[in-house]
C-alpha angles and dihedrals in degrees: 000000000000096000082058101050086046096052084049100048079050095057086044096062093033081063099044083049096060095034096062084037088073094053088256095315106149096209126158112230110191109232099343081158092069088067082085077082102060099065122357083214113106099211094046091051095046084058092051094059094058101049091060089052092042074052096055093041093053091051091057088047086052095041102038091042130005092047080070100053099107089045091054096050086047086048078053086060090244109160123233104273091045088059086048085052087045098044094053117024098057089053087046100056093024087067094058081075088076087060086045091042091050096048085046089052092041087066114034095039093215128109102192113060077047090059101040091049090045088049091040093054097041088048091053095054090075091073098056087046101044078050085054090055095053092046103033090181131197113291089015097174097072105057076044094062096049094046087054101052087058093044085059096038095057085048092057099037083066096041102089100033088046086046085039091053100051099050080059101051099035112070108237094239090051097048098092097051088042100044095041088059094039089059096039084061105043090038095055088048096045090060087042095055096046090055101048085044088058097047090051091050093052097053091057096041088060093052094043093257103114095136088059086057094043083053097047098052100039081048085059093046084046097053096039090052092059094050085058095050084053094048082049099050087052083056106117107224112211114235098232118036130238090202129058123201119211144194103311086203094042092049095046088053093044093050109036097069090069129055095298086070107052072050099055086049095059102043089051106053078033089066086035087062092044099048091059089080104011103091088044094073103084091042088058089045095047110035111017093033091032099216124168130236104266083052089048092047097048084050093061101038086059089068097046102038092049087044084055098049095042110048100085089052080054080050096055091050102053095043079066125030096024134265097256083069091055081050094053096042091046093039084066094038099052094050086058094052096077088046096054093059087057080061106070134350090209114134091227093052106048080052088070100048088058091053088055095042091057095052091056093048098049089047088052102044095048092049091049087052092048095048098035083058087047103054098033120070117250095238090058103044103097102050099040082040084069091043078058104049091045084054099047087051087047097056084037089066099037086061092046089054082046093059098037072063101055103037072062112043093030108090117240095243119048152170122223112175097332095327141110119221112190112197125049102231089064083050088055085047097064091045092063094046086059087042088056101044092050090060089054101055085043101047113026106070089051099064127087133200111227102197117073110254102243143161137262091025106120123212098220076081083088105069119216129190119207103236108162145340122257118208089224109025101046119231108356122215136195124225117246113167157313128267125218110248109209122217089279096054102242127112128269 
């Protein structure tokens, strides 16, 4: 009897515990127990525990805030070219900060000062931005650009040390059990908070009181960004490193030359073709459909929520038949999906469209995962992972300037095959269906897989982190790791 009432008045606390450690967010994590599992040591586990809430309150910072960056910027009055401009070149410059982030690293031999100053700073950016809203000011969407790049800066400054710091705390054989929880849980409460962000935002917008919205939501993003940076802070940081970090320029001239380059190649000038239109999207759904925010929201949500459900089935695939299939299929798949919005402008159907264009994002971004870990040694991933990262944004914002161009130079009214299209984003959509298309039949059949496609080998054995939602690719994830994959094929 006393060992019951002992064991109860344990749990009690264990639950008053995690309960003030989300800052009073009553919030139900299924099995947080089992992360016992993961390391037997206590102070590792009791870091573990914290990054998965500092997870969970990130996601609510990305889908609370930052999946509303490009409506905001509409709600700024900024025209459709300016939210391109807006979308692409933050994220650009803002990447440089993972070179800066690795040389850093390189010197201090620390991870965690690296990650609270990048947080802190990423957090602090919602004040000057909430200020913004209130002003709005002539010409908005300028002060709004440079607050932006450092937005993203800071993000990516913390990006290596946090993945650095991570290889270090969660044992190699248990990365795939932690990390597939971990993103079970931030994902699901990324898509929850985008949908309760765009109700808000749509309540107010129906009674004129759209700034109030904007505020609410960017207060949320504010707050849940802080209580990351004080998980973080409770993250034990081992003294000697598992992972070392090189040279990011000495890497990238090392690897391109083999099979990671012609890869590279081809994921860059793939996100160049989609950016043409990409950023184009919300402008077509806010201001040409019309649609309000809870319509923009569920349109949204769709992408993220199939590429959720889907991408174990992805997993599957590729497990089997090989991830350059899932490439090829996907590589078809990605180039239809501007041309299916020329189709029709109906909610449902967009919606649709956005189902569909979830389950092909989620097929090609774990296939590039897959394929970027197989063809880059695993002593220079992190590193080239971050020369990677700076080329795709760059692509990301050449495509961005090609489509400012065309909404330009394109007529209003135009004939495509017999058509008429008559508005020109529609038109820049097209162009980037051909674009797309151009790099797969350019690149595809250029890229090789190196590990023999065999079964049972699971693909969860590649780890993602959800870190921010793109307008055009769904729920975006950063690669951590690789697991180990015993004889039997399960994970350790």
């Amino acid at each position: 009897m006393r060992d019951a009432v002992t064991r109860g008045a344990w749990q009690r606390r264990a639950w008053r515990k995690n309960y003030n450690s989300s800052y009073g967010l009553c919030v139900t994590i299924p099995d947080m127990p089992t992360l016992r599992r993961f390391v037997t040591d206590p102070q590792g586990n009791h870091s573990l525990h914290h990054s998965i809430y500092d997870g969970m309150a990130y996601s609510v910072m990305v889908g609370c805030g930052e999946s509303y960056f490009s409506a905001f910027a509409l709600f700024l009055r900024a025209t459709a070219s300016q939210v391109a401009l807006i979308s692409t070149l933050p994220p650009l410059l803002g990447s440089i900060a993972q070179l800066i982030s690795v040389w850093i690293n390189r010197r201090i031999k620390v991870c965690k000062p690296i990650i609270i100053a990048g947080v802190t700073l990423q957090a602090g950016i919602w004040l000057p931005l909430i200020a913004l809203l209130i002003a709005r000011p002539d010409n908005a969407w300028l002060p709004l650009v440079v607050l932006l790049i450092f937005y993203y800066g800071a993000s990516h400054l913390a990006t290596p040390a946090w993945t650095r710091l991570m290889g270090d705390l969660v044992p190699e054989r248990r990365r795939g059990r932690y990390f597939a929880y971990r993103n079970r849980v931030t994902s699901l409460i990324n898509l929850v908070s985008m949908i309760a962000a765009g109700i808000i935002l749509d309540v107010f917008d129906r009674t004129g009181s759209t700034v109030i919205g904007f505020t609410a939501i960017f207060s949320i993003a504010f707050v849940a960004r802080m209580i990351s940076v004080r998980h973080i802070r409770r993250m034990h940081e081992p003294q000697l490193h598992a992972t070392t970090l090189e040279n990011p320029g000495i890497v990238f001239n090392t690897v391109r030359h083999g099979g990671a380059g012609i890869f590279t190649l081809y994921f860059v000038c793939m996100q160049m073709a989609v950016a043409v239109a990409s950023p184009l999207f919300t402008v077509y759904m806010l201001r040409d459909l019309r649609f309000s925010y809870v319509e923009f929201m569920a349109n949204m949500g769709a992408a993220v929520a199939i590429q959720f459900v889907t991408l174990n089935l992805w997993g599957r695939i590729g497990d089997i038949f090989g991830h350059r299939l899932i490439l090829l299929l996907t590589g078809v798949g990605i180039p239809l999906l501007p041309l299916l919005w020329v189709v029709s402008g109906n909610f449902w159907y967009l919606l649709a469209v956005q189902a569909f264009s979830g389950l092909v994002w989620g097929g090609f971004n774990l296939a590039c995962g897959n394929l970027l870990f197989d063809l880059v040694p695993a002593a220079q991933r992190v590193s080239y992972v971050a020369v990677h990262n700076v080329l795709y944004a760059s692509g990301v914002f050449l495509g961005a300037l090609l489509g400012m161009a065309l909404i330009d130079m394109i007529p209003a009214r135009a004939a495509w095959f017999g058509a008429t299209v008559m508005t020109p984003l529609l038109n820049v959509f097209l162009i980037s269906t051909l674009l797309r298309f151009l790099v797969s039949l350019l690149f595809l059949g250029r890229i090789r897989e190196h590990r023999k496609v065999r079964r049972p080998r699971l693909s969860s054995a590649l780890i993602f982190r959800l870190t921010r939602y793109n307008a055009f690719m769904g729920a975006v994830y950063d690669f951590v790791t690789e697991t180990k994959v015993d004889r039997g094929g399960e994970n350790e």
